[in-house]
mmCIF file of C-alpha atoms in Angstrom:
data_model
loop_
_atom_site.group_PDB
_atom_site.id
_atom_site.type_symbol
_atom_site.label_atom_id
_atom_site.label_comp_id
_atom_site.label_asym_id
_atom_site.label_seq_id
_atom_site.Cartn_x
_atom_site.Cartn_y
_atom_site.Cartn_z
ATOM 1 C CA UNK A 104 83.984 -39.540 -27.146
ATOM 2 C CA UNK A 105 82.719 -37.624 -23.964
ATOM 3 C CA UNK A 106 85.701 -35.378 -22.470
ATOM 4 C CA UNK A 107 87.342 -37.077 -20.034
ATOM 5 C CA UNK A 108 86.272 -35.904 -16.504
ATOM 6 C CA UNK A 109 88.980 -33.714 -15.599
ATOM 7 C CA UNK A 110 88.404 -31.737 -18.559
ATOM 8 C CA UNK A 111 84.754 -31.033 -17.594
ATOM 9 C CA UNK A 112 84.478 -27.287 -16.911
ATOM 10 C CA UNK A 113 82.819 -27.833 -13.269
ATOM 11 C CA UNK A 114 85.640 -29.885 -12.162
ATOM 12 C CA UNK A 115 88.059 -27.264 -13.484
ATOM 13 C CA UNK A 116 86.262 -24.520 -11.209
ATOM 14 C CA UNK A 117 86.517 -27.270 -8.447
ATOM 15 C CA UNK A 118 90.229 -27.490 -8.412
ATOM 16 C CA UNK A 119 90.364 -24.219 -8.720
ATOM 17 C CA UNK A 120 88.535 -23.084 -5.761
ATOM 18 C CA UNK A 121 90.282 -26.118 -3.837
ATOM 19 C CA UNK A 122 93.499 -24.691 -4.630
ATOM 20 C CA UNK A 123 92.807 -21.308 -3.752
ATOM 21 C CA UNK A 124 91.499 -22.500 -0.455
ATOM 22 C CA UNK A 125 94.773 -24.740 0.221
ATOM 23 C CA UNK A 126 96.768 -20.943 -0.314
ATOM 24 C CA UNK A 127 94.535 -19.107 1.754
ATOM 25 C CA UNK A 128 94.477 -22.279 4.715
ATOM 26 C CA UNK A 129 98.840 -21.953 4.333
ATOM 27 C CA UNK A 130 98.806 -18.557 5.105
ATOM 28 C CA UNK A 131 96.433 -18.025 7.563
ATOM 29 C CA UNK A 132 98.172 -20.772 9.163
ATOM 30 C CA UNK A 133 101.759 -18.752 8.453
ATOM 31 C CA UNK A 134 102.859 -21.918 6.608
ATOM 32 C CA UNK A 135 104.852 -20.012 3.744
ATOM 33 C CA UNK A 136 109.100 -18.701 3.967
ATOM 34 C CA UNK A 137 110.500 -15.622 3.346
ATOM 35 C CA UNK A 138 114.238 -14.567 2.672
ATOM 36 C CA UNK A 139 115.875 -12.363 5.110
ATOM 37 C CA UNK A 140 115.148 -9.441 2.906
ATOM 38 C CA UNK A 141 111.300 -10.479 2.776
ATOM 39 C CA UNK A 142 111.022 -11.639 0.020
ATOM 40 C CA UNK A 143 107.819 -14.412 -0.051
ATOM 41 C CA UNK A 144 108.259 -16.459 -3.252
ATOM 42 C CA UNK A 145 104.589 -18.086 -2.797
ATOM 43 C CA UNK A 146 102.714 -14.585 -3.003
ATOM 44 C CA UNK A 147 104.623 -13.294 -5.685
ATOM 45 C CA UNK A 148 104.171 -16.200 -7.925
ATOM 46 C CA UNK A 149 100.417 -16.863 -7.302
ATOM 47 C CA UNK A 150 99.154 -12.571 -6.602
ATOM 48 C CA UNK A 151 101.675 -10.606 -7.671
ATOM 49 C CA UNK A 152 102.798 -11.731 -11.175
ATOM 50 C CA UNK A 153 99.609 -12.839 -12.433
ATOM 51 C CA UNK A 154 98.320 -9.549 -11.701
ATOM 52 C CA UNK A 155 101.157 -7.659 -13.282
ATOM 53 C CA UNK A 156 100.604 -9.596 -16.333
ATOM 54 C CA UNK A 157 97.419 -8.051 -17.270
ATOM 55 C CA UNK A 158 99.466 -4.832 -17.772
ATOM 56 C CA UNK A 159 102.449 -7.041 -19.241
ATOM 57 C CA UNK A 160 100.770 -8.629 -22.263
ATOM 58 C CA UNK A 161 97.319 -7.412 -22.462
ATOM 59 C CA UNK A 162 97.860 -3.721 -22.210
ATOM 60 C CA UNK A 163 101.069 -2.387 -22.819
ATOM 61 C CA UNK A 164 100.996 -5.953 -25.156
ATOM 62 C CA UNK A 165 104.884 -6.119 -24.104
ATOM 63 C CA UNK A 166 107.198 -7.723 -26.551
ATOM 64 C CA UNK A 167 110.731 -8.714 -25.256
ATOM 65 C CA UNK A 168 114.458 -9.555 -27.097
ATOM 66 C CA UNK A 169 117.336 -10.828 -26.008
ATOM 67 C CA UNK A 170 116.498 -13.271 -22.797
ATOM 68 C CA UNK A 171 119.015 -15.609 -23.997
ATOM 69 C CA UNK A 172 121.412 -12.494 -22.539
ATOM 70 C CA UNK A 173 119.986 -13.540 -19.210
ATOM 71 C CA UNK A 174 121.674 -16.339 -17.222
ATOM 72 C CA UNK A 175 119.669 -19.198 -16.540
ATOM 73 C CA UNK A 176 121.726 -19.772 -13.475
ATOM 74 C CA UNK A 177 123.362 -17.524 -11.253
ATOM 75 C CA UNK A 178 123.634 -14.236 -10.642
ATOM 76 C CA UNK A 179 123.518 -11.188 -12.869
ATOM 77 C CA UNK A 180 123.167 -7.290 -12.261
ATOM 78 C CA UNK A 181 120.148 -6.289 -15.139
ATOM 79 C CA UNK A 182 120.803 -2.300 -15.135
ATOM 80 C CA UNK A 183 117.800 -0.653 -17.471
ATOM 81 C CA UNK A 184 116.530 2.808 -17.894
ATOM 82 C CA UNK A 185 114.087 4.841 -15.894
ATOM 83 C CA UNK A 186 111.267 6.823 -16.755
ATOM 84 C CA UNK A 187 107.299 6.811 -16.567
ATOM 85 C CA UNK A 188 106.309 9.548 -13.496
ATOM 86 C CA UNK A 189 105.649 6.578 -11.601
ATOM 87 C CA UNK A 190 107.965 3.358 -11.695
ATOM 88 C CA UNK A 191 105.848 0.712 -13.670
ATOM 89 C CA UNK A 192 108.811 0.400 -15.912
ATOM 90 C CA UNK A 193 110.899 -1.664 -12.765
ATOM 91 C CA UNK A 194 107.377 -4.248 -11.908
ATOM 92 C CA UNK A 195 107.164 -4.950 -15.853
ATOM 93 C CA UNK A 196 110.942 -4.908 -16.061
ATOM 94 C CA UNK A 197 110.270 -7.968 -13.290
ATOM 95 C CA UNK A 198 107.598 -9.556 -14.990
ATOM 96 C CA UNK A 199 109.617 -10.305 -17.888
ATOM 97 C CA UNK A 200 112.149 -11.256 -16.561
ATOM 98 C CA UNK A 201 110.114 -14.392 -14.262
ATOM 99 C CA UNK A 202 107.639 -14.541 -18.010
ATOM 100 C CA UNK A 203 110.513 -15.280 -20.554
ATOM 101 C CA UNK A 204 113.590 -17.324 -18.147
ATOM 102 C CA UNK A 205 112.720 -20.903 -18.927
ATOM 103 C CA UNK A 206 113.633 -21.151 -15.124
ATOM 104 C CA UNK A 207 110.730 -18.464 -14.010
ATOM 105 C CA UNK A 208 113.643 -16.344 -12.240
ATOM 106 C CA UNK A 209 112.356 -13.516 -10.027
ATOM 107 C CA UNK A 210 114.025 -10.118 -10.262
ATOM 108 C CA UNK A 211 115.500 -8.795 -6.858
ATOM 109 C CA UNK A 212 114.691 -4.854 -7.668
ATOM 110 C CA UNK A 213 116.773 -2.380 -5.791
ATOM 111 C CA UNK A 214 114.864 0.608 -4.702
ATOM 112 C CA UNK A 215 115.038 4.049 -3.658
ATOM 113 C CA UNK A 216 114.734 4.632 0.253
ATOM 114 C CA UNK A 217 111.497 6.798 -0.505
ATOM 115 C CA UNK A 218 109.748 3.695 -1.565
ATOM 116 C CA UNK A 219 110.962 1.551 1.707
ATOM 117 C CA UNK A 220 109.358 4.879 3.999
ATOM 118 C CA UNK A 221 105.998 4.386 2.547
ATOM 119 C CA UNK A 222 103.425 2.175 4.191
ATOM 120 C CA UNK A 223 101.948 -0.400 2.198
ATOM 121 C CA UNK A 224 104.406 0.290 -0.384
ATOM 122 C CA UNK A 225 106.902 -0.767 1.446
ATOM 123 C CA UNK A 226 105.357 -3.767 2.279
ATOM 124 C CA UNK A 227 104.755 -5.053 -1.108
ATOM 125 C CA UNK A 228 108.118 -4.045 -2.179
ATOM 126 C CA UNK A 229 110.041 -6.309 0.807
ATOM 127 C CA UNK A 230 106.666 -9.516 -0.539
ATOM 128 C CA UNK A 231 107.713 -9.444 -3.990
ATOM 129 C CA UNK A 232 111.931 -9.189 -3.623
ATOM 130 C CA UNK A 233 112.995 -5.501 -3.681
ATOM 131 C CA UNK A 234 114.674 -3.720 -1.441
ATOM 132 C CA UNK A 235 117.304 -0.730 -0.657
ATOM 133 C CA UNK A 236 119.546 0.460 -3.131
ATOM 134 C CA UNK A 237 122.786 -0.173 -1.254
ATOM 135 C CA UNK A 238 125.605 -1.743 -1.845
ATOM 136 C CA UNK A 239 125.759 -4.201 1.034
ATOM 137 C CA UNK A 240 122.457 -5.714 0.540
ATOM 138 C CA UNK A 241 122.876 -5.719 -3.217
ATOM 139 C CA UNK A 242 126.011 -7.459 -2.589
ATOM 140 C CA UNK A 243 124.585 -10.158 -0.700
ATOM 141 C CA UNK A 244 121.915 -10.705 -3.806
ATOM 142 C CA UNK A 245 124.434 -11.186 -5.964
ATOM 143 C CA UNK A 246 126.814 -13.317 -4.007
ATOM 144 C CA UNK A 247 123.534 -15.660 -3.323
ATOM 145 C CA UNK A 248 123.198 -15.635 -7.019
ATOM 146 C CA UNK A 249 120.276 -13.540 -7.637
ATOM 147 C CA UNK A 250 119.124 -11.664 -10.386
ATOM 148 C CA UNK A 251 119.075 -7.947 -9.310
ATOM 149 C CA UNK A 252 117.655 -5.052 -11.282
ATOM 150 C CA UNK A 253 118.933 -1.399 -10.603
ATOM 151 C CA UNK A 254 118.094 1.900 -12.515
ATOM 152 C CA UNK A 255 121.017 4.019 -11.989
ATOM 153 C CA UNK A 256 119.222 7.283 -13.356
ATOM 154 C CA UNK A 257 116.715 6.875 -9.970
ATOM 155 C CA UNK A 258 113.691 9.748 -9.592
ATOM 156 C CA UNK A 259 116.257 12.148 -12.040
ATOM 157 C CA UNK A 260 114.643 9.451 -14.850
ATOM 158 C CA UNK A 261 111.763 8.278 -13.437
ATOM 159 C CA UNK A 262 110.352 12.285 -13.139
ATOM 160 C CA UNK A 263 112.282 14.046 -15.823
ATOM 161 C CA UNK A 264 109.777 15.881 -18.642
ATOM 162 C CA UNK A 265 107.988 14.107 -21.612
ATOM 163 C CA UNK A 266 109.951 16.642 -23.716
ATOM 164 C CA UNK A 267 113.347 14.809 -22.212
ATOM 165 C CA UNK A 268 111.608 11.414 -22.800
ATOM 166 C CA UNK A 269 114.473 8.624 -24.020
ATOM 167 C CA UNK A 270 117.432 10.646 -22.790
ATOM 168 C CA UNK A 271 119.150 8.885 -20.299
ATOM 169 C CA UNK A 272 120.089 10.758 -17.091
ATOM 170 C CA UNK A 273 123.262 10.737 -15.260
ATOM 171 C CA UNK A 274 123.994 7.376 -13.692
ATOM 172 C CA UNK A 275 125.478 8.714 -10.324
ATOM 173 C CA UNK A 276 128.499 7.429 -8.931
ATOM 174 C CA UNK A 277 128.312 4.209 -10.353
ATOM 175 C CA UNK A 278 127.268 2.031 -7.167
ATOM 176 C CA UNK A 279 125.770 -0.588 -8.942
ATOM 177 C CA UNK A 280 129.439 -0.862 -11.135
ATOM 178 C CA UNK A 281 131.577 -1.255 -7.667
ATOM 179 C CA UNK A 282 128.772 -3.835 -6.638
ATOM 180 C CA UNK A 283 129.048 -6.217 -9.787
ATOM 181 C CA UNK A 284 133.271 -5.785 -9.589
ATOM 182 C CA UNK A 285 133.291 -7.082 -5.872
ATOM 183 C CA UNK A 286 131.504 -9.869 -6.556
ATOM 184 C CA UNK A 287 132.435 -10.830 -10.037
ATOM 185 C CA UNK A 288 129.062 -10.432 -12.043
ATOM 186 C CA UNK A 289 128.410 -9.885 -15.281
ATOM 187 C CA UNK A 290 126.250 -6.773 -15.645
ATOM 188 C CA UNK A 291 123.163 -6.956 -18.207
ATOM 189 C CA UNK A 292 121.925 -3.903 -20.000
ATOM 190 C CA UNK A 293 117.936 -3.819 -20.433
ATOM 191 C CA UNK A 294 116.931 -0.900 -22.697
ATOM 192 C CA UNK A 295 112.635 -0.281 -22.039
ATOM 193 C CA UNK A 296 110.502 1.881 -24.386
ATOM 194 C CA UNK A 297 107.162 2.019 -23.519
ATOM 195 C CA UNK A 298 106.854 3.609 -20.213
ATOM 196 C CA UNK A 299 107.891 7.529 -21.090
ATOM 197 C CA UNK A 300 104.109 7.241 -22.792
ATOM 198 C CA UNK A 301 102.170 6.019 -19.767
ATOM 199 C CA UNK A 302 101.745 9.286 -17.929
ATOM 200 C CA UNK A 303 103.501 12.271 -20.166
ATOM 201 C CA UNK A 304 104.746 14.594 -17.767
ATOM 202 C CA UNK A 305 104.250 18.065 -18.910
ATOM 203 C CA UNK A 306 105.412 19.962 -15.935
ATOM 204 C CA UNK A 307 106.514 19.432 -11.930
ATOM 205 C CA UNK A 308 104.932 21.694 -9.181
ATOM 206 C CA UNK A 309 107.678 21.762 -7.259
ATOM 207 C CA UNK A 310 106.076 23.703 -4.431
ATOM 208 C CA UNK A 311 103.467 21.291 -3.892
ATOM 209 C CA UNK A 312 106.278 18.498 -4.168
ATOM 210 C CA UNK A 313 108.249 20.189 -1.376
ATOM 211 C CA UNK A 314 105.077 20.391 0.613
ATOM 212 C CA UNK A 315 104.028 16.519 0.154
ATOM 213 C CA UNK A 316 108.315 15.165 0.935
ATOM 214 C CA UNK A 317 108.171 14.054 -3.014
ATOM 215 C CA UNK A 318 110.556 13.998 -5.544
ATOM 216 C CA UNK A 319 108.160 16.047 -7.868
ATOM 217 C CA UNK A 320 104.752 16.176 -8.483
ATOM 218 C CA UNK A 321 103.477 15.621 -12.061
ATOM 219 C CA UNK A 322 101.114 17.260 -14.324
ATOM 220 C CA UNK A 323 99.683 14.917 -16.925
ATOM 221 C CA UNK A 324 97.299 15.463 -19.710
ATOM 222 C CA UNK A 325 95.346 13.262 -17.048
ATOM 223 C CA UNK A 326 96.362 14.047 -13.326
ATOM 224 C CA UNK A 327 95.593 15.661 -11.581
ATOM 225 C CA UNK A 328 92.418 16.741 -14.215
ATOM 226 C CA UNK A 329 90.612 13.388 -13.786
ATOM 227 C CA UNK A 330 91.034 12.804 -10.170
ATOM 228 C CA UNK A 331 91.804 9.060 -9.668
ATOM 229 C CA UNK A 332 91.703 8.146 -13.257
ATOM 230 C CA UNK A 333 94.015 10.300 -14.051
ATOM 231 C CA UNK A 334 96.520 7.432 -12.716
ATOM 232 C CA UNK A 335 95.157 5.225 -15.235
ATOM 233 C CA UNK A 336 98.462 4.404 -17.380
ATOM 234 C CA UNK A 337 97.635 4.938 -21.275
ATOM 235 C CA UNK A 338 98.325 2.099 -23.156
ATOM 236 C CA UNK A 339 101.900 2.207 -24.591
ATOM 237 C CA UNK A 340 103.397 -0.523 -26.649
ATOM 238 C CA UNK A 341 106.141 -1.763 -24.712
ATOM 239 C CA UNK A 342 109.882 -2.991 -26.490
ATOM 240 C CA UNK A 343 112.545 -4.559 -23.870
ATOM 241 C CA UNK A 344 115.903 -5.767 -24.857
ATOM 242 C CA UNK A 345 118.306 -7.486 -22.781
ATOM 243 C CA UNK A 346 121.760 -6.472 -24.160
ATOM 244 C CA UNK A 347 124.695 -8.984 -24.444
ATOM 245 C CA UNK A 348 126.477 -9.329 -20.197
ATOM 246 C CA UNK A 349 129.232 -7.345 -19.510
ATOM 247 C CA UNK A 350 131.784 -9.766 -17.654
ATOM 248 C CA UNK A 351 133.246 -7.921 -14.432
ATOM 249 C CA UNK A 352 135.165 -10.940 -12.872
ATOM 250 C CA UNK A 353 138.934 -9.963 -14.557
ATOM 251 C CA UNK A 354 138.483 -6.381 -12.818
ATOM 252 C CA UNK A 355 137.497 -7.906 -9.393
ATOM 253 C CA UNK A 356 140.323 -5.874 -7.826
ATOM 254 C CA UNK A 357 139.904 -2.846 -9.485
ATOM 255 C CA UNK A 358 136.399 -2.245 -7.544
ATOM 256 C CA UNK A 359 137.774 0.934 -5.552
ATOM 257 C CA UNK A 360 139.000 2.638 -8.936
ATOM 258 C CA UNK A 361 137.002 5.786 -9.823
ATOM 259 C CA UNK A 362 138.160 5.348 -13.108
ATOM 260 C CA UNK A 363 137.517 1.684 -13.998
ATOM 261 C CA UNK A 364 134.190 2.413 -12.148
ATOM 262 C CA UNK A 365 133.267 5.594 -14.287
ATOM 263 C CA UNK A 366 134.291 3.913 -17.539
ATOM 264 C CA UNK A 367 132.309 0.976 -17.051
ATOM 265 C CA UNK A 368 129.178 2.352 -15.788
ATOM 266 C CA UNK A 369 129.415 4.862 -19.033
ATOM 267 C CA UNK A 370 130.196 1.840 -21.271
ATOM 268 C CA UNK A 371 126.685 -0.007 -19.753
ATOM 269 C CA UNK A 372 124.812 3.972 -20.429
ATOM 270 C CA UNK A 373 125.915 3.918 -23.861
ATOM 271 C CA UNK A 374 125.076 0.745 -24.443
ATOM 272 C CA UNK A 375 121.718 1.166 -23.290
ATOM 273 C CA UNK A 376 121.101 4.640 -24.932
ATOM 274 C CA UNK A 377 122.278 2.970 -28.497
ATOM 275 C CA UNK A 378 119.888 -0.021 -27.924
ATOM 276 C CA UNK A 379 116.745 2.562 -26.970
ATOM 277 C CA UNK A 380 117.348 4.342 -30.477
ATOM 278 C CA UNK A 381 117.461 0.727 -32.157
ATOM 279 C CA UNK A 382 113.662 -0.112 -30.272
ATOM 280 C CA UNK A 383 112.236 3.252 -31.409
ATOM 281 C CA UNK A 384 112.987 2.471 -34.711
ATOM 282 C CA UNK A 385 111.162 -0.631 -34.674
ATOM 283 C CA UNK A 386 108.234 1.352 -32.755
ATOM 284 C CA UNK A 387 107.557 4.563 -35.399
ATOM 285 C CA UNK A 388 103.873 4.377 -33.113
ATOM 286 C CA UNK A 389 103.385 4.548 -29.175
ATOM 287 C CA UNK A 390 100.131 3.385 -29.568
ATOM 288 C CA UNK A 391 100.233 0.856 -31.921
ATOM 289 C CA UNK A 392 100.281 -3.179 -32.147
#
C-alpha cells in the first residue's frame, strides 16, 4: 500500500516549515510568557534544548542513572559537582534533567553573579531559567516547586587544575543547605564525570585573569594554541547519577544552625564524592563508548 499522505516526506518538510513559521509569527508578535525571573519556557524547549542535545547524546554520548531519585512533582534542590574550565557541566546537567523526567521538567540553574554581568550571557541565562545564586530567589524556586540546580564548589571547581580533576572543592558556607531547610526540600545529589576532560586545564595565567575581571584564565592543550578552536570541547564520555533525596522537612527549624547546616552540606559532599569514584569505575576510558 502507498504511505499514507502524512507520511510522505514533502508533507513532513511542509509541517515543518509551517511550524517554524507559526514560532517565528508568536514571537515577533511578543505572543510567548516569561516567569518573573525570565525564564521563557517556549524558547528553551524548541532552541535551546534541542541544541544542547547534540552535545548531550551525540558527543559526549551522555548516559544517565538514577532519575527515578528525581521528583516527578514538586520541588527539589539537585546539588552536583563542578568542573570543566568552562561550565558545560550545569547546561548538560539541565538537559538531562528535561531528557529523562517523564514530565520534561526544566532545571532552574543558580548562577554565579559573573555570569548575570555578561551581555548576551546573561541574556540566555535569564531565557532558559537560571539565575543568581542567592538565597531569596532560590527560595522562591523552591517554594513554587521548581527543580533548582546549584554547584556549591562555584569557579573554585569549575577552574581548579586537570591534575585536581574529581576532587571536590570546598562547598562554602552551605547556602544552598539553609535554602532547602527553610523551605522543606529534599536535596538531590548529582555526581557528573565527563566534563574535567573537555578542556584539561594545565595552568591559570593569573595576570592576564586579573587584567580581563576573570576568575582565571586557562591554558589547554588547545587554547589559547588554536585560536577559536581551541574552545572546541573534546569529546568526553559523560556518566550522571542522581543520588537517593535527602529529606530536609524534620529540620525546618534548625535552618539558622551552623552546625546542622555544616553537617548536612558535608553529608550531600560525601555523598557525591563516593558516587564520582563509583562512575569512574564504570568509565576505566574518557574517550571511550
Amino acid at each position: 500500500m502507498p504511505p499514507a499522505v502524512a507520511d510522505r516526506p514533502g508533507d513532513i518538510w511542509d509541517q515543518r516549515v509551517a511550524k517554524g513559521l507559526a514560532f517565528l509569527r508568536r514571537r515577533l508578535a511578543g505572543d510567548y510568557e516569561v516567569d518573573e525571573f525570565g525564564f521563557d519556557p517556549e524558547l528553551t524547549d524548541k532552541v535551546f534544548l534541542p541544541m544542547l542535545r547534540l552535545l548531550y547524546r551525540d558527543w559526549f554520548r551522555t548516559e544517565v542513572f538514577g532519575v527515578e531519585n528525581l521528583p516527578a512533582h514538586g520541588s527539589a534542590l539537585v546539588v552536583g559537582n563542578h568542573s570543566g574550565t568552562l561550565a558545560l557541566d550545569a547546561v548538560m546537567l539541565a538537559t538531562a534533567v528535561n531528557d529523562r523526567t517523564p514530565n520534561r521538567r526544566h532545571l532552574r540553574l543558580l548562577g554565579a553573579d559573573l555570569v548575570f554581568r555578561m551581555p548576551i550571557v546573561s541574556e540566555l541565562a535569564r531565557k532558559s531559567g537560571g539565575t543568581v545564586a542567592c538565597n531569596p530567589d532560590a527560595e522562591r524556586l523552591l517554594r513554587n516547586g521548581e527543580l533548582v540546580g546549584v554547584f556549591p564548589e562555584g569557579f573554585k571547581g569549575v577552574g581548579k587544575q586537570y591534575a585536581q580533576r574529581y576532587k571536590l572543592q570546598r562547598f562554602g558556607r552551605g547556602g544552598f543547605v539553609s535554602a532547602a531547610l527553610r523551605t522543606g526540600t529534599p536535596i538531590v545529589p548529582a555526581a557528573i564525570v565527563g566534563a574535567e576532560e573537555i578542556y584539561p586545564m594545565l595552568a591559570d595565567i593569573k595576570p592576564l585573569a586579573r587584567l580581563l575581571g576573570i576568575p582565571y584564565f586557562p591554558v589547554t592543550p588547545t587554547f589559547p594554541w588554536l585560536g577559536p578552536l581551541g574552545m572546541v570541547p573534546l569529546p568526553s564520555k559523560w556518566l550522571i547519577e542522581f543520588s537517593a533525596p535527602i529529606p530536609t522537612a524534620h529540620l525546618r527549624d534548625q535552618a539558622d544552625d551552623p552546625l546542622v547546616v555544616f553537617n548536612l552540606a558535608d553529608q550531600v559532599r560525601e555523598t557525591i564524592q563516593q558516587t564520582l569514584h563509583t562512575l569512574l569505575e564504570r568509565r576505566p576510558d574518557p574517550f571511550g563508548r
